[in-house]
mmCIF file of C-alpha atoms and ligand atoms in Angstrom:
data_model
loop_
_atom_site.group_PDB
_atom_site.id
_atom_site.type_symbol
_atom_site.label_atom_id
_atom_site.label_comp_id
_atom_site.label_asym_id
_atom_site.label_seq_id
_atom_site.Cartn_x
_atom_site.Cartn_y
_atom_site.Cartn_z
ATOM 1 C CA THR A 1 0.040 -0.015 -0.094
ATOM 2 C CA VAL A 2 1.157 3.405 -0.919
ATOM 3 C CA TYR A 3 -0.191 6.621 0.860
ATOM 4 C CA LEU A 4 -0.725 9.829 -1.298
ATOM 5 C CA HIS A 5 -2.187 12.209 1.325
ATOM 6 C CA GLN A 6 0.844 14.172 1.828
ATOM 7 C CA ARG A 7 2.460 15.154 -1.268
ATOM 8 C CA LYS A 8 5.310 17.101 -1.722
ATOM 9 C CA THR A 9 5.993 16.889 -5.358
ATOM 10 C CA THR A 10 4.153 16.923 -8.616
ATOM 11 C CA LEU A 11 1.846 13.661 -8.871
ATOM 12 C CA THR A 12 3.563 12.593 -12.038
ATOM 13 C CA GLU A 13 7.227 12.937 -10.244
ATOM 14 C CA HIS A 14 5.782 11.277 -7.259
ATOM 15 C CA PRO A 15 7.941 8.308 -6.288
ATOM 16 C CA ALA A 16 4.818 6.153 -5.791
ATOM 17 C CA ILE A 17 3.235 6.808 -8.729
ATOM 18 C CA GLN A 18 6.550 6.282 -10.805
ATOM 19 C CA GLU A 19 6.744 2.876 -9.094
ATOM 20 C CA ALA A 20 3.181 2.103 -9.893
ATOM 21 C CA ALA A 21 3.542 2.951 -13.571
ATOM 22 C CA SER A 22 6.544 0.909 -14.119
ATOM 23 C CA ARG A 23 5.160 -2.071 -12.301
ATOM 24 C CA LEU A 24 1.910 -1.920 -14.453
ATOM 25 C CA ARG A 25 4.268 -1.620 -17.632
ATOM 26 C CA GLU A 26 6.059 -5.086 -16.570
ATOM 27 C CA GLY A 27 2.798 -6.531 -16.216
ATOM 28 C CA ALA A 28 1.782 -6.209 -12.295
ATOM 29 C CA LEU A 29 -2.053 -5.642 -11.222
ATOM 30 C CA ILE A 30 -2.310 -2.218 -9.618
ATOM 31 C CA ALA A 31 -5.437 -0.540 -7.984
ATOM 32 C CA PHE A 32 -5.755 3.240 -8.146
ATOM 33 C CA PRO A 33 -8.252 5.815 -7.125
ATOM 34 C CA THR A 34 -10.694 7.390 -9.948
ATOM 35 C CA GLU A 35 -13.184 9.796 -9.500
ATOM 36 C CA THR A 36 -15.857 7.134 -9.547
ATOM 37 C CA VAL A 37 -14.110 3.910 -7.957
ATOM 38 C CA TYR A 38 -10.998 2.437 -7.299
ATOM 39 C CA GLY A 39 -10.158 0.494 -10.318
ATOM 40 C CA LEU A 40 -7.924 -2.570 -10.468
ATOM 41 C CA GLY A 41 -5.427 -1.897 -13.628
ATOM 42 C CA ALA A 42 -3.217 -3.896 -15.966
ATOM 43 C CA ASP A 43 -1.470 -3.125 -19.174
ATOM 44 C CA ALA A 44 -4.304 -3.675 -21.833
ATOM 45 C CA GLN A 45 -2.072 -4.856 -24.337
ATOM 46 C CA ASN A 46 -0.492 -7.488 -22.186
ATOM 47 C CA ASP A 47 -2.587 -10.722 -22.425
ATOM 48 C CA LYS A 48 -1.185 -12.168 -19.336
ATOM 49 C CA ALA A 49 -1.753 -9.255 -17.436
ATOM 50 C CA VAL A 50 -5.305 -8.789 -18.474
ATOM 51 C CA GLN A 51 -5.880 -12.492 -17.668
ATOM 52 C CA SER A 52 -4.459 -12.206 -14.302
ATOM 53 C CA ILE A 53 -7.502 -9.011 -13.415
ATOM 54 C CA PHE A 54 -10.069 -11.945 -14.285
ATOM 55 C CA ARG A 55 -8.413 -14.230 -11.869
ATOM 56 C CA ALA A 56 -7.969 -11.938 -8.836
ATOM 57 C CA LYS A 57 -11.582 -10.714 -9.126
ATOM 58 C CA GLY A 58 -13.291 -14.238 -9.899
ATOM 59 C CA ARG A 59 -14.876 -12.327 -12.704
ATOM 60 C CA PRO A 60 -16.449 -14.230 -15.670
ATOM 61 C CA GLY A 61 -14.528 -13.868 -18.889
ATOM 62 C CA ASP A 62 -17.330 -12.703 -20.979
ATOM 63 C CA ASN A 63 -17.813 -9.764 -19.147
ATOM 64 C CA PRO A 64 -15.664 -7.150 -21.154
ATOM 65 C CA LEU A 65 -13.222 -4.509 -19.164
ATOM 66 C CA ILE A 66 -12.845 -0.543 -19.597
ATOM 67 C CA VAL A 67 -9.776 0.270 -21.131
ATOM 68 C CA HIS A 68 -8.662 3.853 -19.315
ATOM 69 C CA ILE A 69 -6.224 6.356 -21.019
ATOM 70 C CA GLY A 70 -4.157 9.515 -19.751
ATOM 71 C CA GLU A 71 -4.460 11.396 -23.188
ATOM 72 C CA HIS A 72 -7.123 12.151 -25.571
ATOM 73 C CA SER A 73 -4.512 11.286 -28.509
ATOM 74 C CA GLN A 74 -4.386 7.546 -27.196
ATOM 75 C CA LEU A 75 -7.851 6.806 -28.424
ATOM 76 C CA SER A 76 -6.753 6.824 -32.099
ATOM 77 C CA ASP A 77 -4.798 3.493 -31.253
ATOM 78 C CA ILE A 78 -7.694 1.889 -29.720
ATOM 79 C CA ALA A 79 -10.687 2.893 -31.379
ATOM 80 C CA ALA A 80 -11.110 2.036 -35.223
ATOM 81 C CA HIS A 81 -13.053 5.332 -35.913
ATOM 82 C CA VAL A 82 -14.432 7.703 -33.633
ATOM 83 C CA PRO A 83 -17.892 8.897 -34.638
ATOM 84 C CA SER A 84 -18.658 12.802 -34.600
ATOM 85 C CA VAL A 85 -21.166 12.212 -31.415
ATOM 86 C CA ALA A 86 -18.325 10.509 -29.491
ATOM 87 C CA GLU A 87 -16.280 13.713 -30.226
ATOM 88 C CA LYS A 88 -19.136 15.856 -29.045
ATOM 89 C CA LEU A 89 -19.519 13.884 -25.709
ATOM 90 C CA MET A 90 -15.527 13.921 -25.136
ATOM 91 C CA ASP A 91 -15.350 17.626 -25.624
ATOM 92 C CA ARG A 92 -18.255 18.096 -22.809
ATOM 93 C CA PHE A 93 -17.547 15.128 -20.518
ATOM 94 C CA TRP A 94 -13.773 14.077 -20.803
ATOM 95 C CA PRO A 95 -12.114 13.838 -18.600
ATOM 96 C CA GLY A 96 -15.045 12.505 -16.433
ATOM 97 C CA PRO A 97 -17.035 9.570 -15.306
ATOM 98 C CA LEU A 98 -18.228 8.926 -19.199
ATOM 99 C CA THR A 99 -17.340 5.605 -20.855
ATOM 100 C CA LEU A 100 -18.036 5.114 -24.544
ATOM 101 C CA VAL A 101 -18.426 1.986 -26.533
ATOM 102 C CA LEU A 102 -16.369 2.448 -29.952
ATOM 103 C CA PRO A 103 -15.665 0.197 -32.461
ATOM 104 C CA SER A 104 -12.336 -1.613 -31.851
ATOM 105 C CA ALA A 105 -8.869 -1.234 -33.757
ATOM 106 C CA GLY A 106 -8.102 -4.820 -32.234
ATOM 107 C CA THR A 107 -4.923 -3.585 -30.506
ATOM 108 C CA VAL A 108 -5.929 -4.256 -26.951
ATOM 109 C CA SER A 109 -5.770 -7.836 -25.456
ATOM 110 C CA ASP A 110 -8.763 -9.909 -26.640
ATOM 111 C CA ASN A 111 -9.463 -10.665 -22.714
ATOM 112 C CA VAL A 112 -10.319 -6.934 -22.543
ATOM 113 C CA THR A 113 -13.076 -6.841 -24.994
ATOM 114 C CA ALA A 114 -13.968 -10.652 -24.270
ATOM 115 C CA GLY A 115 -13.756 -11.085 -28.016
ATOM 116 C CA LEU A 116 -16.421 -8.168 -29.014
ATOM 117 C CA PRO A 117 -15.740 -5.908 -32.221
ATOM 118 C CA THR A 118 -16.292 -3.072 -29.763
ATOM 119 C CA VAL A 119 -14.104 -1.746 -26.855
ATOM 120 C CA ALA A 120 -15.106 0.309 -23.912
ATOM 121 C CA VAL A 121 -12.907 3.611 -23.180
ATOM 122 C CA ARG A 122 -12.805 6.252 -20.481
ATOM 123 C CA LEU A 123 -10.364 9.192 -19.641
ATOM 124 C CA PRO A 124 -10.784 9.661 -15.861
ATOM 125 C CA GLU A 125 -10.333 13.048 -14.301
ATOM 126 C CA HIS A 126 -9.013 11.943 -10.917
ATOM 127 C CA PRO A 127 -5.495 13.515 -10.679
ATOM 128 C CA VAL A 128 -3.870 10.208 -9.154
ATOM 129 C CA ALA A 129 -5.254 8.357 -12.133
ATOM 130 C CA ARG A 130 -4.357 10.680 -15.036
ATOM 131 C CA ALA A 131 -0.741 10.919 -13.332
ATOM 132 C CA LEU A 132 -0.579 7.165 -13.361
ATOM 133 C CA LEU A 133 -1.733 6.831 -16.791
ATOM 134 C CA GLN A 134 0.212 9.612 -18.187
ATOM 135 C CA VAL A 135 3.531 7.994 -16.679
ATOM 136 C CA ALA A 136 2.555 4.445 -17.453
ATOM 137 C CA ARG A 137 1.816 5.609 -21.063
ATOM 138 C CA CYS A 138 0.115 2.216 -22.046
ATOM 139 C CA PRO A 139 -3.621 1.898 -22.164
ATOM 140 C CA VAL A 140 -4.794 0.519 -18.725
ATOM 141 C CA ALA A 141 -7.740 -2.081 -18.562
ATOM 142 C CA ALA A 142 -9.440 -1.436 -15.174
ATOM 143 C CA PRO A 143 -12.544 -2.880 -13.806
ATOM 144 C CA SER A 144 -13.750 -1.890 -10.649
ATOM 145 C CA ALA A 145 -11.165 -3.270 -7.964
ATOM 146 C CA ASN A 146 -13.608 -5.659 -5.704
ATOM 147 C CA ARG A 147 -14.251 -9.242 -5.672
ATOM 148 C CA SER A 148 -16.735 -10.012 -8.699
ATOM 149 C CA GLY A 149 -20.489 -9.174 -7.106
ATOM 150 C CA ARG A 150 -19.193 -7.287 -4.290
ATOM 151 C CA PRO A 151 -19.708 -3.471 -3.760
ATOM 152 C CA SER A 152 -17.253 -1.557 -5.694
ATOM 153 C CA PRO A 153 -14.336 0.034 -3.642
ATOM 154 C CA THR A 154 -14.797 3.645 -2.574
ATOM 155 C CA GLU A 155 -11.533 3.624 -0.415
ATOM 156 C CA ALA A 156 -8.155 1.558 -0.323
ATOM 157 C CA ARG A 157 -9.092 -0.243 2.424
ATOM 158 C CA HIS A 158 -12.190 -1.879 0.353
ATOM 159 C CA VAL A 159 -9.812 -2.800 -1.965
ATOM 160 C CA LEU A 160 -7.568 -4.817 0.524
ATOM 161 C CA ASP A 161 -10.494 -6.414 2.096
ATOM 162 C CA ASP A 162 -11.299 -7.621 -0.898
ATOM 163 C CA LEU A 163 -8.002 -8.554 -3.028
ATOM 164 C CA ASP A 164 -5.042 -8.489 -0.284
ATOM 165 C CA GLY A 165 -2.616 -11.158 -1.641
ATOM 166 C CA ARG A 166 -4.131 -11.392 -5.123
ATOM 167 C CA ILE A 167 -2.885 -8.049 -6.361
ATOM 168 C CA ASP A 168 0.554 -6.344 -6.425
ATOM 169 C CA GLY A 169 -0.469 -2.852 -4.948
ATOM 170 C CA VAL A 170 -3.003 -0.520 -4.434
ATOM 171 C CA ILE A 171 -2.421 3.517 -4.721
ATOM 172 C CA ASP A 172 -4.165 5.188 -1.622
ATOM 173 C CA SER A 173 -5.265 8.672 -1.909
ATOM 174 C CA GLY A 174 -8.540 8.447 0.156
ATOM 175 C CA PRO A 175 -12.251 8.145 -0.494
ATOM 176 C CA THR A 176 -13.175 8.494 -4.166
ATOM 177 C CA GLY A 177 -15.351 11.597 -5.055
ATOM 178 C CA TYR A 178 -18.726 10.415 -7.126
ATOM 179 C CA GLY A 179 -18.897 6.804 -5.338
ATOM 180 C CA LEU A 180 -20.499 4.883 -8.330
ATOM 181 C CA GLU A 181 -19.338 4.164 -11.543
ATOM 182 C CA SER A 182 -18.910 5.757 -14.546
ATOM 183 C CA THR A 183 -21.956 5.873 -17.272
ATOM 184 C CA VAL A 184 -21.460 3.407 -20.261
ATOM 185 C CA LEU A 185 -22.667 4.781 -23.548
ATOM 186 C CA ASP A 186 -22.684 2.645 -26.851
ATOM 187 C CA VAL A 187 -22.224 5.254 -29.757
ATOM 188 C CA THR A 188 -21.530 2.326 -32.351
ATOM 189 C CA GLY A 189 -25.275 2.101 -33.342
ATOM 190 C CA ASP A 190 -27.450 4.626 -35.103
ATOM 191 C CA GLU A 191 -28.576 6.364 -31.805
ATOM 192 C CA PRO A 192 -26.371 6.370 -28.806
ATOM 193 C CA ALA A 193 -27.728 3.616 -26.257
ATOM 194 C CA LEU A 194 -27.053 3.984 -22.551
ATOM 195 C CA LEU A 195 -25.954 0.690 -20.857
ATOM 196 C CA ARG A 196 -25.028 1.720 -17.717
ATOM 197 C CA PRO A 197 -26.347 4.819 -15.805
ATOM 198 C CA GLY A 198 -23.438 6.532 -13.809
ATOM 199 C CA GLY A 199 -21.480 9.554 -12.677
ATOM 200 C CA ILE A 200 -23.032 11.550 -15.719
ATOM 201 C CA THR A 201 -26.743 11.593 -15.631
ATOM 202 C CA VAL A 202 -29.238 10.821 -18.543
ATOM 203 C CA GLU A 203 -30.193 14.294 -18.436
ATOM 204 C CA GLN A 204 -26.588 15.785 -18.860
ATOM 205 C CA LEU A 205 -26.428 13.424 -21.702
ATOM 206 C CA GLU A 206 -29.776 14.568 -23.329
ATOM 207 C CA ARG A 207 -28.473 18.353 -23.245
ATOM 208 C CA VAL A 208 -25.789 17.234 -25.761
ATOM 209 C CA LEU A 209 -27.453 14.757 -27.725
ATOM 210 C CA GLY A 210 -31.174 15.774 -27.639
ATOM 211 C CA SER A 211 -32.373 11.833 -26.683
ATOM 212 C CA VAL A 212 -30.740 8.649 -25.375
ATOM 213 C CA THR A 213 -32.157 5.421 -25.729
ATOM 214 C CA THR A 214 -31.964 3.153 -22.744
ATOM 215 C CA ASP A 215 -31.021 -0.575 -23.611
ATOM 216 C CA PRO A 216 -34.026 -2.560 -22.684
ATOM 217 C CA THR A 217 -31.526 -5.031 -20.682
ATOM 218 C CA LEU A 218 -31.192 -2.358 -18.306
ATOM 219 C CA ILE A 219 -34.365 -1.321 -17.640
ATOM 220 C CA ASP A 220 -35.767 -4.553 -16.013
ATOM 221 C CA ASN A 221 -34.381 -8.125 -15.592
ATOM 222 C CA ALA A 222 -37.433 -9.738 -17.344
ATOM 223 C CA THR A 223 -35.984 -9.875 -20.837
ATOM 224 C CA ASP A 224 -34.719 -12.918 -22.704
ATOM 225 C CA ARG A 225 -32.276 -10.905 -24.684
ATOM 226 C CA ALA A 226 -28.327 -11.154 -23.709
ATOM 227 C CA PRO A 227 -27.586 -7.616 -22.522
ATOM 228 C CA ARG A 228 -25.541 -5.559 -24.558
ATOM 229 C CA SER A 229 -23.637 -4.759 -21.362
ATOM 230 C CA PRO A 230 -22.509 -8.132 -20.589
ATOM 231 C CA GLY A 231 -21.902 -6.703 -17.020
ATOM 232 C CA MET A 232 -25.492 -6.043 -16.488
ATOM 233 C CA LYS A 233 -26.619 -9.559 -16.391
ATOM 234 C CA TYR A 234 -24.708 -10.287 -13.298
ATOM 235 C CA ARG A 235 -25.902 -9.853 -9.551
ATOM 236 C CA HIS A 236 -23.711 -7.070 -8.474
ATOM 237 C CA TYR A 237 -22.750 -4.468 -5.781
ATOM 238 C CA ALA A 238 -24.512 -6.906 -3.369
ATOM 239 C CA PRO A 239 -24.042 -7.255 0.537
ATOM 240 C CA GLN A 240 -23.794 -10.527 1.902
ATOM 241 C CA GLY A 241 -27.115 -10.541 3.427
ATOM 242 C CA GLU A 242 -30.224 -10.762 1.420
ATOM 243 C CA MET A 243 -31.418 -7.621 0.251
ATOM 244 C CA THR A 244 -34.748 -5.907 -0.213
ATOM 245 C CA LEU A 245 -35.460 -2.824 -1.869
ATOM 246 C CA VAL A 246 -38.706 -1.314 -0.576
ATOM 247 C CA GLY A 247 -40.874 1.229 -2.622
ATOM 248 C CA GLY A 248 -43.965 3.193 -2.471
ATOM 249 C CA SER A 249 -45.075 6.722 -1.085
ATOM 250 C CA GLU A 250 -42.671 7.745 1.621
ATOM 251 C CA GLY A 251 -44.968 6.951 4.762
ATOM 252 C CA ASP A 252 -45.923 3.942 3.357
ATOM 253 C CA MET A 253 -42.383 2.881 2.472
ATOM 254 C CA VAL A 254 -41.334 3.520 6.297
ATOM 255 C CA ARG A 255 -44.088 1.446 7.447
ATOM 256 C CA ARG A 256 -43.106 -1.362 5.341
ATOM 257 C CA ILE A 257 -39.626 -1.110 5.927
ATOM 258 C CA GLN A 258 -40.212 -1.415 9.764
ATOM 259 C CA ALA A 259 -43.285 -4.194 9.292
ATOM 260 C CA LEU A 260 -40.193 -6.370 7.310
ATOM 261 C CA ALA A 261 -37.759 -5.584 9.683
ATOM 262 C CA ASP A 262 -39.974 -6.573 13.016
ATOM 263 C CA GLN A 263 -40.869 -9.799 11.472
ATOM 264 C CA TYR A 264 -37.371 -11.007 10.507
ATOM 265 C CA ARG A 265 -36.129 -9.822 13.898
ATOM 266 C CA ALA A 266 -39.047 -12.120 15.368
ATOM 267 C CA GLU A 267 -37.186 -14.936 13.080
ATOM 268 C CA GLY A 268 -34.208 -14.194 14.956
ATOM 269 C CA LEU A 269 -32.468 -12.634 11.749
ATOM 270 C CA LYS A 270 -29.878 -9.837 12.186
ATOM 271 C CA VAL A 271 -31.445 -7.115 10.308
ATOM 272 C CA GLY A 272 -30.037 -3.895 8.722
ATOM 273 C CA ILE A 273 -31.949 -0.749 7.362
ATOM 274 C CA LEU A 274 -30.516 1.801 4.554
ATOM 275 C CA THR A 275 -31.751 4.747 4.956
ATOM 276 C CA THR A 276 -30.767 8.901 4.731
ATOM 277 C CA GLU A 277 -29.887 11.431 7.485
ATOM 278 C CA GLU A 278 -33.639 12.591 7.371
ATOM 279 C CA ARG A 279 -35.380 9.150 8.860
ATOM 280 C CA LYS A 280 -32.235 7.475 10.598
ATOM 281 C CA GLU A 281 -34.132 8.056 14.097
ATOM 282 C CA GLU A 282 -37.375 6.500 12.923
ATOM 283 C CA TYR A 283 -36.326 3.054 12.247
ATOM 284 C CA ARG A 284 -35.774 -0.254 15.115
ATOM 285 C CA ALA A 285 -33.172 -2.907 13.937
ATOM 286 C CA ASP A 286 -29.988 -4.046 14.665
ATOM 287 C CA VAL A 287 -28.138 -2.025 12.172
ATOM 288 C CA VAL A 288 -29.502 1.449 10.916
ATOM 289 C CA VAL A 289 -27.032 3.124 8.189
ATOM 290 C CA ALA A 290 -27.938 6.656 7.180
ATOM 291 C CA CYS A 291 -26.131 7.287 3.713
ATOM 292 C CA GLY A 292 -26.165 10.945 2.747
ATOM 293 C CA SER A 293 -29.311 13.064 2.539
ATOM 294 C CA ARG A 294 -32.029 13.117 0.309
ATOM 295 C CA LYS A 295 -31.922 16.590 -0.526
ATOM 296 C CA ALA A 296 -28.433 15.784 -2.239
ATOM 297 C CA LEU A 297 -28.469 12.668 -3.875
ATOM 298 C CA PRO A 298 -24.780 12.737 -4.822
ATOM 299 C CA THR A 299 -24.158 12.398 -1.098
ATOM 300 C CA VAL A 300 -26.249 9.408 -1.104
ATOM 301 C CA ALA A 301 -24.072 7.828 -4.296
ATOM 302 C CA ARG A 302 -20.998 8.766 -2.670
ATOM 303 C CA GLY A 303 -21.331 6.530 0.433
ATOM 304 C CA LEU A 304 -23.743 3.894 -1.007
ATOM 305 C CA TYR A 305 -21.051 1.462 -1.362
ATOM 306 C CA ARG A 306 -19.206 2.059 1.657
ATOM 307 C CA ALA A 307 -22.921 1.483 3.728
ATOM 308 C CA LEU A 308 -23.437 -1.766 1.852
ATOM 309 C CA ARG A 309 -20.301 -2.997 3.288
ATOM 310 C CA GLN A 310 -20.901 -1.945 6.623
ATOM 311 C CA PHE A 311 -23.675 -4.345 6.826
ATOM 312 C CA ASP A 312 -21.423 -6.966 5.770
ATOM 313 C CA ASP A 313 -19.025 -6.110 8.594
ATOM 314 C CA ALA A 314 -21.907 -6.290 10.957
ATOM 315 C CA GLY A 315 -22.773 -9.713 9.810
ATOM 316 C CA VAL A 316 -26.360 -8.418 9.054
ATOM 317 C CA GLU A 317 -28.573 -11.080 7.151
ATOM 318 C CA ARG A 318 -31.195 -9.040 6.114
ATOM 319 C CA VAL A 319 -31.113 -5.669 4.247
ATOM 320 C CA LEU A 320 -33.941 -3.404 3.956
ATOM 321 C CA ALA A 321 -33.404 -0.357 1.578
ATOM 322 C CA GLU A 322 -35.371 2.698 0.771
ATOM 323 C CA SER A 323 -36.247 3.729 -2.629
ATOM 324 C CA PHE A 324 -35.310 6.820 -4.549
ATOM 325 C CA PRO A 325 -36.918 8.870 -7.154
ATOM 326 C CA GLU A 326 -35.949 7.741 -10.673
ATOM 327 C CA CYS A 327 -34.044 10.819 -12.361
ATOM 328 C CA GLY A 328 -31.039 12.326 -12.231
ATOM 329 C CA TRP A 329 -28.607 10.787 -9.569
ATOM 330 C CA GLY A 330 -31.891 8.937 -8.064
ATOM 331 C CA ARG A 331 -31.723 7.082 -11.551
ATOM 332 C CA THR A 332 -27.981 5.821 -10.948
ATOM 333 C CA ILE A 333 -28.698 5.003 -7.262
ATOM 334 C CA MET A 334 -31.499 2.893 -8.121
ATOM 335 C CA ASN A 335 -30.052 0.702 -10.767
ATOM 336 C CA ARG A 336 -27.355 -0.336 -8.376
ATOM 337 C CA LEU A 337 -29.902 -0.886 -5.559
ATOM 338 C CA ARG A 338 -31.820 -2.871 -8.028
ATOM 339 C CA LYS A 339 -28.715 -5.013 -8.542
ATOM 340 C CA ALA A 340 -27.812 -5.242 -5.010
ATOM 341 C CA ALA A 341 -31.017 -6.574 -4.112
ATOM 342 C CA GLY A 342 -30.994 -9.269 -6.971
ATOM 343 C CA GLY A 343 -34.237 -8.084 -8.385
ATOM 344 C CA ARG A 344 -36.131 -8.242 -4.847
ATOM 345 C CA VAL A 345 -38.126 -5.049 -5.204
ATOM 346 C CA ILE A 346 -41.310 -4.661 -3.613
HETATM 347 O O1 TXA B 1 -16.481 4.166 -13.132
HETATM 348 C C1 TXA B 1 -15.916 2.881 -13.634
HETATM 349 O O2 TXA B 1 -16.318 2.962 -14.674
HETATM 350 C C2 TXA B 1 -14.991 2.237 -13.059
HETATM 351 C C3 TXA B 1 -13.664 2.800 -12.729
HETATM 352 C C4 TXA B 1 -12.447 2.019 -12.298
HETATM 353 O O3 TXA B 1 -13.324 3.165 -14.342
HETATM 354 N N1 TXA B 1 -14.698 0.910 -13.967
HETATM 355 C C5 TXA B 1 -15.696 -0.241 -13.710
HETATM 356 O O4 TXA B 1 -15.696 -1.249 -14.585
HETATM 357 O O5 TXA B 1 -16.868 0.292 -13.210
HETATM 358 P P1 TXA B 1 -16.262 -2.356 -14.569
HETATM 359 O O6 TXA B 1 -15.446 -3.636 -15.055
HETATM 360 O O7 TXA B 1 -16.902 -2.803 -13.033
HETATM 361 O O8 TXA B 1 -17.657 -2.191 -15.282
HETATM 362 C C6 TXA B 1 -17.305 -2.302 -16.800
HETATM 363 C C7 TXA B 1 -18.818 -2.249 -17.582
HETATM 364 C C8 TXA B 1 -19.373 -3.545 -17.333
HETATM 365 O O9 TXA B 1 -20.479 -3.425 -17.232
HETATM 366 C C9 TXA B 1 -18.965 -4.304 -18.726
HETATM 367 O O10 TXA B 1 -20.229 -5.294 -18.946
HETATM 368 C C10 TXA B 1 -19.108 -2.773 -19.790
HETATM 369 O O11 TXA B 1 -18.728 -1.870 -18.868
HETATM 370 N N2 TXA B 1 -18.484 -3.043 -20.832
HETATM 371 C C11 TXA B 1 -16.906 -2.812 -21.070
HETATM 372 N N3 TXA B 1 -16.795 -3.131 -22.328
HETATM 373 C C12 TXA B 1 -17.792 -3.242 -22.910
HETATM 374 C C13 TXA B 1 -18.292 -3.328 -24.298
HETATM 375 N N4 TXA B 1 -17.309 -3.469 -25.499
HETATM 376 N N5 TXA B 1 -19.521 -3.237 -24.868
HETATM 377 C C14 TXA B 1 -20.414 -3.177 -23.716
HETATM 378 N N6 TXA B 1 -20.107 -3.103 -22.732
HETATM 379 C C15 TXA B 1 -18.965 -3.124 -22.041
HETATM 380 MG MG1 MG B 2 -17.459 -3.473 -11.428
#
């Protein structure tokens, strides 16, 4: 582990960045902070290094990885061509939490793209990520640095909780900013299609694009179609206890959550409730976690994965989570909560 809290030199000259970058170039697995979540990086052109990402995470091989670059100019080596709509989006949102699915030039390892003709690319804005990518100079494949299925890591400690002994190092620069992953948008078709909501909201995309279609496999799990973003078919971000996402009008939601909590506790189960600052005093359960404020949804996003991990740390067996309105950040938060609940939504 390397700590970057007290820096005395420019980041690109920092010994920790220099060492991490050269280890990456030698084929090592290095976890690093981005503005969304911590990523587990490997040289995207090194087959063996990329394979070891899948092994360390226990990730299914058919789930492709995002390629991270430190400079815009690296894109021309990775994408076969860049549609004009992608140029517009990059001008507006790069560096930042927007991943674009583009036609692949076939220059990164086949394991990165899981054999697809497309490649997902992102230019992160976190200064540590950018410095690392700029010094390493190679494109870096990086999924979130968690064991597959677990909540993504927003702190270096979460990375080590999941992957200590399975990776070569982690750069610690404190908690990440957004707390949820990047938005994934496919720009290879006639119309841009949202594959995963994330740090750039649909409303922000619509201001640039007019309209955005949403991949049907993302809206609900009831379709038989294979998702265009293979990652969306897996249970994800999940605490170890069984989680239920509870909807309804606000008063109704609180009553239903408390009734279920009482019922589970009567069965002898350890119960956790996921709420916000506004209502944390209203519930009785073994563990009540207040995650941010409803008045500022980015604060809920920022704390969500840490909150889910807190239930695991406390050995909670049933988690009951409040719902949020499905717009702006609420849409991203609800997408992650539905996945964490494995579709148990009432
Ligand atoms: O914020 C983020 O995006 C973080 C940080 C580390 O950058 N990374 C991340 O990676 O969330 P990961 O592997 O956890 O999620 C990547 C998502 C998956 O849902 C995957 O299926 C999708 O992107 N994806 C990757 N390549 C794709 C492609 N060629 N076509 C469609 N979906 C793709
Ligand atoms: Mg992930």
